[in-house]
């Protein structure tokens, strides 16, 4: 087909331009390429079958793509090809509508009972909200009681009756205050407890539903959602949702009721004055809106920076061994510090703006006082005329005239109205933040995945699947890469019981076939038929997966015992596995013996990242899990790549035995061809279709065939017997006898069961002291900033009680000053509110500057210091169960946030409240010692609530200290989502998450009950305290021991101080939480260091001479189980590698091969013997950074980091040039595929390098090691994940490098180490055999047997 006949079409990526020569010709060339692409797209859409059969289509497509890559701008390539998806050239899946989550939707997870409780809670919060308006009414009445003596005298005749009547009025008022307090106690406790309970229950259901919904999403969803950051991101979102549907929303309602009630009281008491004051409110709201708009923008940017830092922390901590091997701790620490510093800078700005708006609005209200009291004074003066007073005495109307009480209470009514309205702001922000955070959560909850394993729809075949599979004319592109077709016209038939092997280069689509069979994806075109008549997409997904056994390339176990992990193969679908079934499956997978050698056998607990089983041990457990279900279809995706040859032989023979006795259709994906040469059919995939098909004998005899070429590259010759690569059953028995697991001395470490771990007191948890927090602040400038913030908070806090002095004087003048002099007398005090306005502005600005900087700088310092400390911890530290990635990132996130409140804005709130209380008491003591003493006696009543809450909070935290955290369980489940879905473990992981969540949720419910009791008691104590003070003061006034102004000033001072102090009790929760969080953070500061950041040790160029002499070793997390140890036949590990030599380390899984490499890398130090470098220095005496900088390391499971290909390679050598990068990539055989990526070397590989295949990631990792030009090269199964051709080329390159460098290679393919200078066979805690390949073959020992098993015997004979 000729696509060079260009159509006159415009390129959507460029403006129209005339083509020409030179640089200006690019637009014309792009239009030409665009026209060719359109031609291809039209043919694909109109006649796909013919196109797929065309042998030139792939070449045409790739040519056009190759032309386009150099001409597209960064980021344009995907868009250029994105619109030409199969069958839909206009498809653009990036466009979607984001629905706003309504409040009704957010409450949709409540039960009928909870809805009834919430209605009751709203009623109770209404009464609580009316408490302050009721207080205003009572205050006005009390003032009138004292002031309107004329009205009292008109009702009684003698003085005793006057006194009795006055006492009766006072008693009624004090009783009313106490009754209001009692009502607030009951209603406050009720509504806070109810909404804390219902909010937590709903949040719990949402979390459970979200985890289950996430686990049930299809693979395409996970392609667009970062699994590394999803737990942290969603954890934050769920916290916001919990806040938004819990107490915060009802507090908003209660504050609204209080605002409305205070406004109503103000309008009733003095309508004209209230309306005048309300004119100021719009200006205040405009200011608030403008500031809040700026604050939201700044906070969004800060949140984005913080999220980036969180992603960096998650990736680097999860790949800590790779980071340490590259000496990249400073790089990631610097990168993390940059994002944290930028986030801190933005948060400081947001804090200052928040305080500034508080100062502006506070100052505005004090200015409003000036006008309000001035107008109120005029109103009182006008109504003080004799005629008005006489008329009011006879009418007995309560609001007949404007009194001082009505003016004061009206002013405070409006001010309190606006204040409560302002208090709705934080609550509304929380609710709106919850609605925003809920968008993605509810999108996931409401999303019905096209491939839904939880669905009951679909056919279930009676009697199970027989195993016939037909792939018919499959066309497929991954949704995340629609411009890169995988299959064009794929056809393959697999008969029941047949063993089919899929081979081909990396990225050819082998693993895609496995994903089809597991229904992770459906093809874009074509069909997959099961048992001749059932299309795969019509079968019930969960049921079909239960018929399939799956073992992935990357083994994954779940937290629990080894027995539980194997039994999951049956238990996930409702069947209960017996011990006999578990043991038999483990025997079939060649895992039984090494499991028995573990500390607790099958009951050994695996805690996720805290355990170090070798790759082979993990893989065999996973194979046992697949075999226990007796599957009809068995999928092995490089399932034995991590096994040594002996274990692989056992497993292969076990699989063959199973196939003999049961018709199991086996689909095997492998690069090591010795594992599949006895397959019934071998399919070679190349160019999006089957290139060759047949059995081993047929394909290997095909001249110039792809399969034959692959076999020859692995030393398999056409004349070899097809079964020579595998040992017979008799051989198995002999090998089993000679190569038993070393009496439990398997490589790795395992946790004892919970009952063996000493447990701390579950009711108490450690907490830091405030003195330690002060030490963390450090620096004179930091303390000056903190002092400025504290002084500013104190200044703002003392304004409210000091305000009582002016208010009392003004109101007193209403009753005691002649009407002609009242305005002049009050003016002197009214203008002083201007100074209060100035103080409010300055004080809040001091708070924003001082505490805003102090809190955020402390958070920045703790995060950077904690993360830096984590980066420099030893590998043994990361092996501990409390140091999982999820737990460590939680420390960097929520814990640091809690600690920052100890010296940030929350500290200002505490200082403000305490100063308000102390100032109020001091003023009361100044004006009336008796009233002040009563106020002091009431302080314990107010403060006791906070102390009770503090104790309860401290005990609550202890309930969450045992077991894996919910975040860790979610992280592990999402990271291994393929195995989770393949085995139907969605419900199991969800149930584990719920179990881990239950103690935390129960603690929160109890805390909500405590918070409700504290809140209600605080409200009650404030009203009761005011009633007591008021009663004592009135008694003193009646007895003429104090005058009215002293009484009124002391009462108002205590009142304002008590209201401020009520916030202290509510804040004890955050303070206690911060101290507990600080103790957790401090645990990361101290611990064993890996030494990479220290200057200790000898610094010198390495020659590469390595000597082990009687080395003993056990992992720090399991010191009683040795890897290398003294036995009857040997004394630990002894070996020597001269500079420039290469040594291959072989042996059974768990024999300690990777342990040798980790000792050389100084990941761990030996526990006995001698390990020396260059015959001069012990490894323990060499500077760690110097050592690792001269070692190139490639691990068995490649780890890439979020960033570009170039950035990942530069981790090996920061100052490498582009030419050096390209040279390293060419040596690692990755240059070509990198150029074919969307942006070449600038292509982002995604978190963990998830856009690359396993082989591609491995080649980039090899390039990263090569670019260092190391003196020692360490390869831990470095080529295991490569296809055969790439493996051959890379191995040749590595062999060339080995001539110059000392090389240590761990490999299961003996051909990989055949050319090494010497080969060491490890076992029984030491080195069983050591020598060159020829010497070991001639020795006819363990190595010779292993060599023969891999088909080497025929080659030697030749």
PDB file of N, CA and C in Angstrom, residues 1206 1209-1222 1224 1263-1264 1267-1268:
ATOM      1  N   UNK A1206      16.438   9.617  30.684  1.00  0.00           N
ATOM      2  CA  UNK A1206      17.733  10.265  30.882  1.00  0.00           C
ATOM      3  C   UNK A1206      17.992  10.505  32.365  1.00  0.00           C
ATOM      4  N   UNK A1209      19.041   7.309  34.120  1.00  0.00           N
ATOM      5  CA  UNK A1209      20.408   6.878  33.823  1.00  0.00           C
ATOM      6  C   UNK A1209      21.415   7.787  34.520  1.00  0.00           C
ATOM      7  N   UNK A1210      21.103   9.077  34.617  1.00  0.00           N
ATOM      8  CA  UNK A1210      22.008  10.021  35.272  1.00  0.00           C
ATOM      9  C   UNK A1210      22.171   9.745  36.755  1.00  0.00           C
ATOM     10  N   UNK A1211      21.290   8.941  37.345  1.00  0.00           N
ATOM     11  CA  UNK A1211      21.473   8.572  38.746  1.00  0.00           C
ATOM     12  C   UNK A1211      22.763   7.784  38.937  1.00  0.00           C
ATOM     13  N   UNK A1212      23.205   7.104  37.864  1.00  0.00           N
ATOM     14  CA  UNK A1212      24.464   6.387  37.946  1.00  0.00           C
ATOM     15  C   UNK A1212      25.669   7.301  37.904  1.00  0.00           C
ATOM     16  N   UNK A1213      25.535   8.410  37.175  1.00  0.00           N
ATOM     17  CA  UNK A1213      26.638   9.365  37.068  1.00  0.00           C
ATOM     18  C   UNK A1213      26.038  10.728  36.770  1.00  0.00           C
ATOM     19  N   UNK A1214      26.020  11.600  37.769  1.00  0.00           N
ATOM     20  CA  UNK A1214      25.291  12.860  37.662  1.00  0.00           C
ATOM     21  C   UNK A1214      25.820  13.767  36.560  1.00  0.00           C
ATOM     22  N   UNK A1215      27.136  13.729  36.314  1.00  0.00           N
ATOM     23  CA  UNK A1215      27.721  14.651  35.343  1.00  0.00           C
ATOM     24  C   UNK A1215      27.956  14.006  33.983  1.00  0.00           C
ATOM     25  N   UNK A1216      27.277  12.913  33.697  1.00  0.00           N
ATOM     26  CA  UNK A1216      27.469  12.229  32.424  1.00  0.00           C
ATOM     27  C   UNK A1216      26.984  13.093  31.265  1.00  0.00           C
ATOM     28  N   UNK A1217      27.699  13.036  30.148  1.00  0.00           N
ATOM     29  CA  UNK A1217      27.302  13.760  28.942  1.00  0.00           C
ATOM     30  C   UNK A1217      26.299  12.942  28.156  1.00  0.00           C
ATOM     31  N   UNK A1218      25.664  13.587  27.179  1.00  0.00           N
ATOM     32  CA  UNK A1218      24.710  12.869  26.325  1.00  0.00           C
ATOM     33  C   UNK A1218      25.385  11.728  25.586  1.00  0.00           C
ATOM     34  N   UNK A1219      26.618  11.947  25.153  1.00  0.00           N
ATOM     35  CA  UNK A1219      27.342  10.887  24.439  1.00  0.00           C
ATOM     36  C   UNK A1219      27.585   9.694  25.348  1.00  0.00           C
ATOM     37  N   UNK A1220      27.912   9.948  26.607  1.00  0.00           N
ATOM     38  CA  UNK A1220      28.123   8.852  27.551  1.00  0.00           C
ATOM     39  C   UNK A1220      26.828   8.092  27.804  1.00  0.00           C
ATOM     40  N   UNK A1221      25.719   8.830  27.889  1.00  0.00           N
ATOM     41  CA  UNK A1221      24.417   8.175  28.096  1.00  0.00           C
ATOM     42  C   UNK A1221      24.082   7.275  26.917  1.00  0.00           C
ATOM     43  N   UNK A1222      24.259   7.786  25.711  1.00  0.00           N
ATOM     44  CA  UNK A1222      23.939   6.997  24.519  1.00  0.00           C
ATOM     45  C   UNK A1222      24.852   5.786  24.419  1.00  0.00           C
ATOM     46  N   UNK A1224      26.301   4.145  26.882  1.00  0.00           N
ATOM     47  CA  UNK A1224      25.880   3.167  27.887  1.00  0.00           C
ATOM     48  C   UNK A1224      24.617   2.441  27.442  1.00  0.00           C
ATOM     49  N   UNK A1263      22.117   0.001  31.850  1.00  0.00           N
ATOM     50  CA  UNK A1263      22.783   1.206  31.349  1.00  0.00           C
ATOM     51  C   UNK A1263      23.162   2.131  32.499  1.00  0.00           C
ATOM     52  N   UNK A1264      22.296   2.227  33.491  1.00  0.00           N
ATOM     53  CA  UNK A1264      22.567   3.068  34.658  1.00  0.00           C
ATOM     54  C   UNK A1264      23.782   2.564  35.433  1.00  0.00           C
ATOM     55  N   UNK A1267      27.172   3.127  33.111  1.00  0.00           N
ATOM     56  CA  UNK A1267      27.648   4.505  32.936  1.00  0.00           C
ATOM     57  C   UNK A1267      28.570   4.943  34.070  1.00  0.00           C
ATOM     58  N   UNK A1268      28.543   4.241  35.194  1.00  0.00           N
ATOM     59  CA  UNK A1268      29.426   4.583  36.306  1.00  0.00           C
ATOM     60  C   UNK A1268      30.876   4.203  36.027  1.00  0.00           C
TER      61      UNK A1268
END
